[in-house]
mmCIF file of C-alpha atoms in Angstrom:
data_model
loop_
_atom_site.group_PDB
_atom_site.id
_atom_site.type_symbol
_atom_site.label_atom_id
_atom_site.label_comp_id
_atom_site.label_asym_id
_atom_site.label_seq_id
_atom_site.Cartn_x
_atom_site.Cartn_y
_atom_site.Cartn_z
ATOM 1 C CA MET A 1 15.457 61.778 364.519
ATOM 2 C CA ASP A 2 15.956 63.391 361.091
ATOM 3 C CA SER A 3 13.330 62.499 358.760
ATOM 4 C CA LYS A 4 15.934 61.223 356.054
ATOM 5 C CA HIS A 5 17.264 58.903 358.498
ATOM 6 C CA SER A 6 13.755 57.789 359.922
ATOM 7 C CA ALA A 7 12.943 57.058 356.213
ATOM 8 C CA LEU A 8 16.218 54.876 355.880
ATOM 9 C CA ASN A 9 15.551 53.159 359.082
ATOM 10 C CA ALA A 10 11.941 52.129 357.984
ATOM 11 C CA ARG A 11 13.245 50.654 355.040
ATOM 12 C CA LYS A 12 15.906 48.826 356.803
ATOM 13 C CA GLN A 13 13.337 47.059 358.930
ATOM 14 C CA GLN A 14 11.685 46.128 356.011
ATOM 15 C CA ALA A 15 14.704 44.888 353.622
ATOM 16 C CA THR A 16 17.121 43.584 356.045
ATOM 17 C CA PRO A 17 16.871 40.972 358.716
ATOM 18 C CA ARG A 18 16.969 41.603 362.891
ATOM 19 C CA GLY A 19 20.104 39.540 363.061
ATOM 20 C CA VAL A 20 22.441 41.891 361.634
ATOM 21 C CA GLY A 21 22.638 44.222 364.865
ATOM 22 C CA VAL A 22 23.293 47.851 364.029
ATOM 23 C CA MET A 23 24.268 50.556 366.569
ATOM 24 C CA CYS A 24 23.684 53.610 365.093
ATOM 25 C CA GLN A 25 20.380 54.865 363.582
ATOM 26 C CA TRP A 26 22.086 57.457 361.531
ATOM 27 C CA TYR A 27 23.309 56.888 358.141
ATOM 28 C CA ALA A 28 27.101 57.523 356.768
ATOM 29 C CA GLU A 29 27.469 59.727 353.938
ATOM 30 C CA LYS A 30 30.918 60.584 353.884
ATOM 31 C CA ALA A 31 34.374 60.110 356.067
ATOM 32 C CA GLU A 32 37.601 61.032 356.144
ATOM 33 C CA ASN A 33 40.545 60.370 358.523
ATOM 34 C CA ALA A 34 38.726 60.327 361.875
ATOM 35 C CA THR A 35 35.597 62.052 360.851
ATOM 36 C CA ILE A 36 32.148 60.847 359.591
ATOM 37 C CA TRP A 37 29.461 62.887 358.526
ATOM 38 C CA ASP A 38 25.846 61.809 358.173
ATOM 39 C CA ALA A 39 23.144 62.588 355.634
ATOM 40 C CA GLU A 40 22.009 65.549 357.414
ATOM 41 C CA GLY A 41 25.614 67.080 357.527
ATOM 42 C CA ASN A 42 26.290 66.093 361.141
ATOM 43 C CA GLN A 43 29.897 65.041 362.077
ATOM 44 C CA PHE A 44 31.204 62.396 364.390
ATOM 45 C CA ILE A 45 34.636 61.871 365.650
ATOM 46 C CA ASP A 46 35.253 58.072 364.895
ATOM 47 C CA PHE A 47 36.595 56.279 368.142
ATOM 48 C CA ALA A 48 35.108 52.885 366.507
ATOM 49 C CA GLY A 49 37.368 52.841 363.211
ATOM 50 C CA GLY A 50 34.973 50.265 361.722
ATOM 51 C CA ILE A 51 35.826 47.991 364.616
ATOM 52 C CA ALA A 52 39.416 48.251 364.391
ATOM 53 C CA VAL A 53 39.735 48.484 360.794
ATOM 54 C CA LEU A 54 40.920 51.974 360.160
ATOM 55 C CA ASN A 55 43.851 52.187 362.206
ATOM 56 C CA THR A 56 45.097 54.460 358.910
ATOM 57 C CA GLY A 57 41.970 56.574 358.949
ATOM 58 C CA HIS A 58 39.179 56.683 356.656
ATOM 59 C CA ARG A 59 40.429 57.190 353.087
ATOM 60 C CA HIS A 60 44.143 57.854 353.686
ATOM 61 C CA PRO A 61 45.217 59.229 350.589
ATOM 62 C CA LYS A 62 48.081 56.845 349.720
ATOM 63 C CA ILE A 63 45.607 53.962 350.232
ATOM 64 C CA ILE A 64 43.076 55.561 347.789
ATOM 65 C CA ALA A 65 45.963 56.295 345.509
ATOM 66 C CA ALA A 66 47.330 52.795 345.617
ATOM 67 C CA VAL A 67 43.710 51.213 345.058
ATOM 68 C CA THR A 68 42.854 53.773 342.261
ATOM 69 C CA GLU A 69 46.090 52.718 340.181
ATOM 70 C CA GLN A 70 45.284 48.943 340.751
ATOM 71 C CA LEU A 71 41.831 49.681 339.430
ATOM 72 C CA THR A 72 43.300 50.855 336.120
ATOM 73 C CA LYS A 73 45.024 47.227 335.559
ATOM 74 C CA PHE A 74 42.590 44.782 336.962
ATOM 75 C CA THR A 75 40.219 43.970 339.589
ATOM 76 C CA HIS A 76 40.091 40.165 339.667
ATOM 77 C CA THR A 77 41.649 37.218 338.500
ATOM 78 C CA ALA A 78 41.383 34.651 341.090
ATOM 79 C CA TYR A 79 44.970 34.224 342.424
ATOM 80 C CA GLN A 80 44.627 30.615 342.309
ATOM 81 C CA VAL A 81 43.876 30.529 338.553
ATOM 82 C CA VAL A 82 45.936 33.856 337.208
ATOM 83 C CA PRO A 83 48.513 34.786 340.041
ATOM 84 C CA TYR A 84 49.955 38.524 340.306
ATOM 85 C CA GLU A 85 53.251 39.932 341.654
ATOM 86 C CA SER A 86 51.684 42.070 344.348
ATOM 87 C CA TYR A 87 50.214 39.086 346.548
ATOM 88 C CA ILE A 88 53.643 37.633 346.364
ATOM 89 C CA SER A 89 55.493 40.767 347.430
ATOM 90 C CA LEU A 90 52.858 41.446 350.206
ATOM 91 C CA ALA A 91 53.474 37.842 351.589
ATOM 92 C CA GLU A 92 57.369 38.728 351.593
ATOM 93 C CA ARG A 93 56.494 42.051 353.400
ATOM 94 C CA ILE A 94 54.419 40.415 355.968
ATOM 95 C CA ASN A 95 57.208 37.279 356.323
ATOM 96 C CA GLU A 96 59.921 39.624 357.063
ATOM 97 C CA ARG A 97 57.876 41.602 359.677
ATOM 98 C CA ALA A 98 55.940 38.848 361.616
ATOM 99 C CA PRO A 99 57.150 37.690 365.094
ATOM 100 C CA ILE A 100 57.559 34.249 363.658
ATOM 101 C CA GLU A 101 60.662 32.147 364.643
ATOM 102 C CA GLY A 102 62.566 31.506 361.264
ATOM 103 C CA ALA A 103 61.434 31.683 357.816
ATOM 104 C CA ALA A 104 57.911 32.330 357.570
ATOM 105 C CA LYS A 105 55.225 32.122 354.555
ATOM 106 C CA THR A 106 51.494 33.695 354.204
ATOM 107 C CA SER A 107 48.513 33.050 352.669
ATOM 108 C CA PHE A 108 45.804 35.500 352.179
ATOM 109 C CA PHE A 109 42.025 35.559 352.740
ATOM 110 C CA SER A 110 39.217 37.843 352.901
ATOM 111 C CA THR A 111 37.887 37.992 356.423
ATOM 112 C CA GLY A 112 39.086 37.363 360.003
ATOM 113 C CA ALA A 113 37.001 34.359 360.316
ATOM 114 C CA GLU A 114 38.142 33.060 357.119
ATOM 115 C CA ALA A 115 41.803 33.538 358.640
ATOM 116 C CA VAL A 116 41.269 31.431 361.854
ATOM 117 C CA GLU A 117 39.465 28.873 359.997
ATOM 118 C CA ASN A 118 42.309 28.175 357.849
ATOM 119 C CA ALA A 119 44.996 28.766 360.523
ATOM 120 C CA VAL A 120 42.926 25.941 362.168
ATOM 121 C CA LYS A 121 43.125 23.806 359.064
ATOM 122 C CA ILE A 122 46.756 24.404 358.681
ATOM 123 C CA ALA A 123 47.325 23.407 362.017
ATOM 124 C CA ARG A 124 45.201 20.007 361.912
ATOM 125 C CA ALA A 125 47.151 18.974 358.557
ATOM 126 C CA HIS A 126 50.658 20.029 360.080
ATOM 127 C CA THR A 127 49.794 17.939 363.316
ATOM 128 C CA GLY A 128 47.457 15.341 362.087
ATOM 129 C CA ARG A 129 45.574 16.050 365.251
ATOM 130 C CA HIS A 130 42.062 17.714 365.423
ATOM 131 C CA GLY A 131 41.543 19.279 369.082
ATOM 132 C CA ILE A 132 41.762 23.116 369.117
ATOM 133 C CA VAL A 133 41.698 24.895 372.690
ATOM 134 C CA THR A 134 40.498 28.624 372.768
ATOM 135 C CA PHE A 135 40.040 30.585 375.796
ATOM 136 C CA GLY A 136 36.761 32.153 377.593
ATOM 137 C CA ASN A 137 35.604 35.567 376.465
ATOM 138 C CA GLY A 138 37.860 35.242 373.315
ATOM 139 C CA PHE A 139 36.241 36.073 370.026
ATOM 140 C CA HIS A 140 37.378 34.387 366.548
ATOM 141 C CA GLY A 141 34.308 34.917 364.301
ATOM 142 C CA ARG A 142 30.971 34.037 363.158
ATOM 143 C CA SER A 143 31.239 30.956 361.097
ATOM 144 C CA PHE A 144 30.447 27.797 362.485
ATOM 145 C CA MET A 145 34.032 26.559 363.242
ATOM 146 C CA THR A 146 34.923 30.235 364.735
ATOM 147 C CA MET A 147 31.696 30.543 366.658
ATOM 148 C CA ALA A 148 32.585 27.139 368.437
ATOM 149 C CA MET A 149 35.702 28.747 369.351
ATOM 150 C CA THR A 150 34.404 32.073 370.490
ATOM 151 C CA GLY A 151 34.221 32.172 374.328
ATOM 152 C CA LYS A 152 31.056 34.028 374.668
ATOM 153 C CA THR A 153 27.329 32.611 373.799
ATOM 154 C CA ALA A 154 25.116 35.429 373.643
ATOM 155 C CA PRO A 155 24.875 36.691 370.926
ATOM 156 C CA TYR A 156 27.311 34.787 368.652
ATOM 157 C CA LYS A 157 26.448 31.444 369.496
ATOM 158 C CA ARG A 158 22.889 30.899 370.689
ATOM 159 C CA ASP A 159 20.101 30.072 368.513
ATOM 160 C CA PHE A 160 22.290 28.362 366.172
ATOM 161 C CA GLY A 161 22.293 24.722 367.235
ATOM 162 C CA VAL A 162 25.071 22.431 368.129
ATOM 163 C CA MET A 163 28.782 23.651 367.420
ATOM 164 C CA PRO A 164 31.327 21.752 365.920
ATOM 165 C CA ALA A 165 33.063 19.295 367.948
ATOM 166 C CA GLY A 166 36.857 19.238 368.975
ATOM 167 C CA VAL A 167 36.970 22.857 370.777
ATOM 168 C CA PHE A 168 37.523 23.482 374.249
ATOM 169 C CA HIS A 169 37.830 26.469 376.541
ATOM 170 C CA ALA A 170 40.486 27.392 379.254
ATOM 171 C CA ARG A 171 40.424 30.142 381.171
ATOM 172 C CA TYR A 172 42.178 33.506 380.004
ATOM 173 C CA PRO A 173 44.383 34.992 382.437
ATOM 174 C CA VAL A 174 43.037 38.121 383.892
ATOM 175 C CA GLU A 175 44.387 38.956 387.528
ATOM 176 C CA SER A 176 41.758 41.699 387.966
ATOM 177 C CA LYS A 177 39.012 39.071 387.386
ATOM 178 C CA GLY A 178 40.666 36.375 389.905
ATOM 179 C CA VAL A 179 42.327 34.552 387.068
ATOM 180 C CA THR A 180 45.827 34.065 387.955
ATOM 181 C CA VAL A 181 48.474 32.693 385.364
ATOM 182 C CA ASN A 182 48.463 29.655 387.406
ATOM 183 C CA ASP A 183 44.802 29.257 387.182
ATOM 184 C CA ALA A 184 44.862 29.605 383.391
ATOM 185 C CA ILE A 185 47.736 27.224 382.788
ATOM 186 C CA GLN A 186 45.918 24.703 385.421
ATOM 187 C CA SER A 187 42.657 25.119 383.033
ATOM 188 C CA VAL A 188 44.571 23.983 380.104
ATOM 189 C CA GLU A 189 45.836 21.147 381.904
ATOM 190 C CA ASP A 190 42.596 20.219 383.280
ATOM 191 C CA ILE A 191 41.305 20.127 379.627
ATOM 192 C CA PHE A 192 43.979 17.582 378.824
ATOM 193 C CA ALA A 193 43.231 15.676 382.033
ATOM 194 C CA GLU A 194 39.291 15.517 381.510
ATOM 195 C CA ASP A 195 38.226 16.500 377.984
ATOM 196 C CA ILE A 196 40.902 15.717 375.203
ATOM 197 C CA ALA A 197 44.332 14.077 375.508
ATOM 198 C CA ALA A 198 47.077 16.426 375.033
ATOM 199 C CA HIS A 199 48.279 14.455 372.065
ATOM 200 C CA ASP A 200 45.179 14.880 370.179
ATOM 201 C CA VAL A 201 45.168 18.739 370.355
ATOM 202 C CA ALA A 202 46.399 20.422 367.279
ATOM 203 C CA ALA A 203 46.489 24.029 368.636
ATOM 204 C CA ILE A 204 45.642 26.283 371.059
ATOM 205 C CA VAL A 205 44.397 29.584 369.831
ATOM 206 C CA LEU A 206 44.532 32.907 371.817
ATOM 207 C CA GLU A 207 44.380 36.799 371.412
ATOM 208 C CA PRO A 208 47.199 38.552 372.759
ATOM 209 C CA VAL A 209 44.828 41.138 373.514
ATOM 210 C CA GLN A 210 41.222 40.032 373.634
ATOM 211 C CA GLY A 211 39.077 42.412 371.718
ATOM 212 C CA GLU A 212 35.276 41.667 372.269
ATOM 213 C CA GLY A 213 36.207 40.271 375.646
ATOM 214 C CA GLY A 214 37.255 43.670 376.921
ATOM 215 C CA PHE A 215 40.864 44.284 375.747
ATOM 216 C CA ASN A 216 42.544 41.977 378.321
ATOM 217 C CA VAL A 217 46.185 41.884 377.615
ATOM 218 C CA VAL A 218 48.148 38.580 378.199
ATOM 219 C CA PRO A 219 50.756 38.437 380.609
ATOM 220 C CA ALA A 220 54.251 37.492 379.198
ATOM 221 C CA GLU A 221 54.489 34.790 381.850
ATOM 222 C CA PHE A 222 51.534 33.036 380.644
ATOM 223 C CA LEU A 223 52.786 33.018 377.034
ATOM 224 C CA THR A 224 55.919 31.502 378.186
ATOM 225 C CA ARG A 225 54.595 28.966 380.143
ATOM 226 C CA LEU A 226 51.900 28.240 377.534
ATOM 227 C CA ARG A 227 54.776 27.893 374.737
ATOM 228 C CA ALA A 228 56.677 25.319 377.326
ATOM 229 C CA LEU A 229 53.372 23.106 377.762
ATOM 230 C CA CYS A 230 52.631 23.327 373.982
ATOM 231 C CA ASP A 231 56.229 22.272 372.995
ATOM 232 C CA GLN A 232 56.035 19.511 375.574
ATOM 233 C CA HIS A 233 52.894 18.203 373.950
ATOM 234 C CA GLY A 234 53.758 19.118 370.207
ATOM 235 C CA ILE A 235 50.995 21.469 370.224
ATOM 236 C CA LEU A 236 51.102 24.755 367.893
ATOM 237 C CA ILE A 237 50.351 28.226 369.482
ATOM 238 C CA ILE A 238 47.947 30.404 367.221
ATOM 239 C CA ALA A 239 48.040 33.991 367.908
ATOM 240 C CA ASP A 240 44.847 35.620 366.669
ATOM 241 C CA GLU A 241 45.725 39.369 365.810
ATOM 242 C CA VAL A 242 42.610 40.287 363.902
ATOM 243 C CA GLN A 243 41.953 43.080 366.243
ATOM 244 C CA SER A 244 45.483 43.756 367.509
ATOM 245 C CA GLY A 245 47.406 43.968 364.736
ATOM 246 C CA PHE A 246 48.815 46.611 362.353
ATOM 247 C CA ALA A 247 50.074 49.322 365.013
ATOM 248 C CA ARG A 248 47.178 49.350 367.213
ATOM 249 C CA THR A 249 49.122 48.219 370.198
ATOM 250 C CA GLY A 250 52.338 50.179 369.752
ATOM 251 C CA LYS A 251 53.794 47.598 367.609
ATOM 252 C CA LEU A 252 52.973 46.242 364.280
ATOM 253 C CA PHE A 253 51.622 42.984 366.041
ATOM 254 C CA ALA A 254 50.730 42.548 369.710
ATOM 255 C CA MET A 255 53.258 39.514 369.883
ATOM 256 C CA ASP A 256 55.839 41.805 369.101
ATOM 257 C CA HIS A 257 55.796 42.770 372.723
ATOM 258 C CA TYR A 258 56.796 39.389 373.739
ATOM 259 C CA GLU A 259 60.085 36.921 373.688
ATOM 260 C CA THR A 260 57.331 33.832 373.021
ATOM 261 C CA LYS A 261 56.647 33.164 369.521
ATOM 262 C CA ALA A 262 53.525 31.859 367.989
ATOM 263 C CA ASP A 263 53.464 29.138 365.294
ATOM 264 C CA LEU A 264 50.650 30.891 363.241
ATOM 265 C CA ILE A 265 49.232 34.754 363.172
ATOM 266 C CA THR A 266 45.947 35.423 361.952
ATOM 267 C CA MET A 267 45.324 38.844 360.676
ATOM 268 C CA ALA A 268 42.626 41.042 358.852
ATOM 269 C CA LYS A 269 40.700 44.527 359.761
ATOM 270 C CA SER A 270 43.264 47.182 359.695
ATOM 271 C CA LEU A 271 45.495 45.169 357.454
ATOM 272 C CA GLY A 272 43.363 46.358 354.362
ATOM 273 C CA GLY A 273 42.672 49.858 355.583
ATOM 274 C CA GLY A 274 38.939 49.379 354.821
ATOM 275 C CA PHE A 275 39.072 46.677 352.131
ATOM 276 C CA PRO A 276 38.405 43.410 352.717
ATOM 277 C CA ILE A 277 41.764 41.045 353.069
ATOM 278 C CA SER A 278 42.912 38.736 355.766
ATOM 279 C CA ALA A 279 46.088 36.513 356.100
ATOM 280 C CA VAL A 280 47.878 33.733 357.954
ATOM 281 C CA VAL A 281 51.593 33.892 358.483
ATOM 282 C CA GLY A 282 53.207 31.203 360.158
ATOM 283 C CA ARG A 283 56.375 28.611 360.195
ATOM 284 C CA VAL A 284 57.372 27.356 356.642
ATOM 285 C CA ASP A 285 56.928 23.476 357.602
ATOM 286 C CA VAL A 286 53.631 24.202 359.061
ATOM 287 C CA MET A 287 52.428 26.439 356.402
ATOM 288 C CA ASP A 288 53.340 24.049 353.862
ATOM 289 C CA ALA A 289 51.420 21.125 355.452
ATOM 290 C CA PRO A 290 48.154 21.260 353.722
ATOM 291 C CA ASN A 291 48.285 20.047 350.039
ATOM 292 C CA PRO A 292 47.696 22.280 346.840
ATOM 293 C CA GLY A 293 43.835 23.132 346.750
ATOM 294 C CA GLY A 294 43.710 23.038 350.335
ATOM 295 C CA LEU A 295 44.123 26.781 350.830
ATOM 296 C CA GLY A 296 42.558 29.610 349.064
ATOM 297 C CA GLY A 297 39.102 31.155 347.952
ATOM 298 C CA THR A 298 37.631 33.085 345.225
ATOM 299 C CA TYR A 299 38.324 36.625 346.558
ATOM 300 C CA ALA A 300 41.340 35.527 348.742
ATOM 301 C CA GLY A 301 44.106 37.891 348.319
ATOM 302 C CA ASN A 302 41.990 40.237 346.005
ATOM 303 C CA PRO A 303 44.581 42.528 343.905
ATOM 304 C CA ILE A 304 42.493 45.607 345.270
ATOM 305 C CA ALA A 305 42.703 44.774 348.786
ATOM 306 C CA VAL A 306 46.350 43.581 348.441
ATOM 307 C CA ALA A 307 47.137 47.165 346.916
ATOM 308 C CA ALA A 308 45.474 48.764 349.942
ATOM 309 C CA ALA A 309 47.725 46.543 352.260
ATOM 310 C CA HIS A 310 50.708 47.398 350.725
ATOM 311 C CA ALA A 311 49.763 50.971 351.172
ATOM 312 C CA VAL A 312 48.665 50.245 354.942
ATOM 313 C CA ILE A 313 52.233 49.039 355.552
ATOM 314 C CA ASP A 314 53.927 51.895 353.966
ATOM 315 C CA VAL A 315 51.666 54.466 355.972
ATOM 316 C CA ILE A 316 52.209 52.597 359.048
ATOM 317 C CA GLU A 317 56.010 52.989 358.854
ATOM 318 C CA SER A 318 56.587 56.190 356.943
ATOM 319 C CA GLU A 319 54.169 57.910 359.648
ATOM 320 C CA GLY A 320 55.544 56.365 362.627
ATOM 321 C CA LEU A 321 51.905 55.204 363.576
ATOM 322 C CA CYS A 322 53.382 52.605 366.344
ATOM 323 C CA ASP A 323 54.898 55.807 367.947
ATOM 324 C CA ARG A 324 51.819 57.659 367.613
ATOM 325 C CA ALA A 325 49.954 54.875 368.937
ATOM 326 C CA ASN A 326 51.822 54.698 372.092
ATOM 327 C CA GLU A 327 51.599 58.636 372.363
ATOM 328 C CA LEU A 328 47.933 58.606 371.712
ATOM 329 C CA GLY A 329 47.342 55.680 374.577
ATOM 330 C CA THR A 330 49.513 57.237 377.084
ATOM 331 C CA GLU A 331 47.409 60.624 376.757
ATOM 332 C CA LEU A 332 44.247 58.691 376.765
ATOM 333 C CA VAL A 333 45.100 56.702 379.848
ATOM 334 C CA ALA A 334 46.215 59.780 381.663
ATOM 335 C CA VAL A 335 42.728 61.054 381.171
ATOM 336 C CA LEU A 336 41.187 57.715 382.228
ATOM 337 C CA ASN A 337 43.264 57.682 385.503
ATOM 338 C CA THR A 338 42.157 61.251 386.175
ATOM 339 C CA ILE A 339 38.419 60.252 385.505
ATOM 340 C CA LYS A 340 39.003 57.281 387.953
ATOM 341 C CA ALA A 341 40.425 59.339 390.598
ATOM 342 C CA SER A 342 37.247 61.444 390.818
ATOM 343 C CA SER A 343 34.738 58.807 390.069
ATOM 344 C CA ASN A 344 33.298 55.881 391.890
ATOM 345 C CA VAL A 345 32.276 53.795 388.246
ATOM 346 C CA VAL A 346 35.565 53.130 386.818
ATOM 347 C CA THR A 347 37.127 49.629 388.103
ATOM 348 C CA ASP A 348 39.882 48.975 385.868
ATOM 349 C CA ILE A 349 41.853 50.651 383.135
ATOM 350 C CA ARG A 350 43.647 48.328 380.694
ATOM 351 C CA ALA A 351 45.970 49.308 377.600
ATOM 352 C CA LEU A 352 48.791 48.398 375.313
ATOM 353 C CA GLY A 353 49.637 51.154 372.951
ATOM 354 C CA SER A 354 46.453 52.668 371.826
ATOM 355 C CA MET A 355 44.604 49.333 372.506
ATOM 356 C CA VAL A 356 42.712 50.873 375.494
ATOM 357 C CA ALA A 357 39.625 50.234 377.308
ATOM 358 C CA VAL A 358 37.999 51.479 380.811
ATOM 359 C CA GLU A 359 35.543 49.056 382.646
ATOM 360 C CA LEU A 360 32.634 50.423 384.517
ATOM 361 C CA GLU A 361 30.691 48.721 387.415
ATOM 362 C CA THR A 362 27.852 47.856 384.998
ATOM 363 C CA ALA A 363 26.562 47.743 381.652
ATOM 364 C CA ASP A 364 24.120 50.495 381.701
ATOM 365 C CA GLN A 365 26.783 53.115 382.954
ATOM 366 C CA ALA A 366 28.637 52.472 379.917
ATOM 367 C CA LYS A 367 25.623 52.758 377.529
ATOM 368 C CA ALA A 368 24.973 55.929 379.175
ATOM 369 C CA ILE A 369 28.353 57.135 378.344
ATOM 370 C CA GLN A 370 28.133 55.748 374.816
ATOM 371 C CA ASN A 371 24.792 57.580 374.426
ATOM 372 C CA TYR A 372 26.299 61.060 375.937
ATOM 373 C CA ALA A 373 29.077 60.613 373.106
ATOM 374 C CA MET A 374 27.038 59.790 370.354
ATOM 375 C CA GLN A 375 24.600 62.938 371.082
ATOM 376 C CA ASN A 376 27.801 65.080 371.276
ATOM 377 C CA GLY A 377 29.479 63.961 368.238
ATOM 378 C CA LEU A 378 31.459 61.108 369.456
ATOM 379 C CA LEU A 379 31.288 57.655 368.219
ATOM 380 C CA ILE A 380 32.547 55.101 370.949
ATOM 381 C CA LEU A 381 31.926 50.951 371.214
ATOM 382 C CA THR A 382 31.376 48.789 373.958
ATOM 383 C CA CYS A 383 32.606 45.175 374.802
ATOM 384 C CA GLY A 384 33.334 42.704 377.437
ATOM 385 C CA ARG A 385 31.478 39.904 378.881
ATOM 386 C CA TYR A 386 29.078 41.884 380.440
ATOM 387 C CA GLY A 387 29.040 44.926 378.135
ATOM 388 C CA ASN A 388 30.433 47.013 380.824
ATOM 389 C CA VAL A 389 33.720 47.864 379.010
ATOM 390 C CA ILE A 390 34.347 50.988 376.672
ATOM 391 C CA ARG A 391 37.049 50.410 374.184
ATOM 392 C CA PHE A 392 38.808 52.894 372.260
ATOM 393 C CA LEU A 393 39.597 52.338 368.479
ATOM 394 C CA TYR A 394 40.374 55.788 367.162
ATOM 395 C CA PRO A 395 42.543 56.039 363.804
ATOM 396 C CA LEU A 396 46.258 56.669 364.887
ATOM 397 C CA THR A 397 46.152 59.283 362.003
ATOM 398 C CA ILE A 398 43.775 61.294 363.989
ATOM 399 C CA PRO A 399 44.699 65.146 364.401
ATOM 400 C CA THR A 400 45.801 65.929 367.845
ATOM 401 C CA GLU A 401 43.170 68.888 368.291
ATOM 402 C CA GLN A 402 40.467 66.349 367.403
ATOM 403 C CA PHE A 403 41.647 63.799 369.570
ATOM 404 C CA ARG A 404 41.874 65.936 372.466
ATOM 405 C CA GLU A 405 37.990 67.404 371.485
ATOM 406 C CA ALA A 406 37.039 63.616 371.857
ATOM 407 C CA LEU A 407 38.424 63.260 375.280
ATOM 408 C CA ALA A 408 36.947 66.423 376.460
ATOM 409 C CA ILE A 409 33.320 64.915 375.439
ATOM 410 C CA LEU A 410 34.197 61.770 377.137
ATOM 411 C CA LYS A 411 35.319 63.479 380.595
ATOM 412 C CA GLN A 412 31.870 65.326 380.140
ATOM 413 C CA GLY A 413 30.053 61.994 379.803
ATOM 414 C CA PHE A 414 31.684 60.511 382.704
ATOM 415 C CA ALA A 415 30.810 63.479 384.799
ATOM 416 C CA THR A 416 27.111 63.245 383.932
ATOM 417 C CA LEU A 417 27.152 59.714 385.502
ATOM 418 C CA THR A 418 28.968 61.481 388.802
ATOM 419 C CA ALA A 419 27.084 64.509 389.018
#
């Protein structure tokens, strides 16, 4: 390892806690679109995207221009003290585009976990109920409520004591894992029969495409049946689109792929294109349930991040990034199918647009490919319950030539496992 990186790693060990897990042992110096350079001048093709934050790439010129312009005006007033038009117009744009039945309203926050927590608050205020049902292997955040909602113990919940009450986990339908739509619906009904009465449940929260859980895509039939079950019992559906939103799946929201509508949708990550902002959008009658002061936050809807979010929507629409997501995803899946045909390590390939993952037999195999990729200038992430899934979160703005260079490295990495 280069001496500069070694010195920084030594300082990191002394200055920061081990609980903040860090994957790379090198440090970013600059980044542009789909490329990151380290302090030694080495460059990496970024297929991690800041964990799904950079659908529009690093430092997109239109986003930088929007942020720079806002910096000449003001950086903070606290919207709840002195409001600004850009917050309202961003809410209007999301309300127009979100797949919510009827009129919608939007409130802004800073992080994905904040958005999910506030969606729960809104659901509880609207229904007067307390119970929340989520799904195994789902990820919703690292605050206490969202840890409770997350369906994975390690590393998220272990060591942190008793989680908040009133959260129950159903089975997410993944037929390749032996969980059918019938099984998943039955698991929800079992919760109603064994753990909490349906009339005490405020909301069922699910990721239409599980992120940390391994990019499992929810079947349309499950959403249809879940909607009917929730309507029967007066329960809200919250779609957690923190990772799947903003063109990643080939549509602005993953829920756009389905006829079923959620009552509330949470979003963050690529909404801000690298700046911290999150949101909850939902039905007007639901969103208006909390009293004034019940929602908000000091930095919620920060004007710099709001300016970035406006530019993100502009870029997605003007550059056709939903179509681009489908094109890139199709090419990647074709390569993965070729690898699968000549390899005995691939067990499954899952994709919706450019939300693509390949599952291997073991976590060691996934780690070996990740290490090979890193050594050859490609940054990729793993995920899944057992850490045996490789997920792909490249910027949708990546040049085709660079994208194909990354795919060549990926193929070489798989070849090392089967050689």
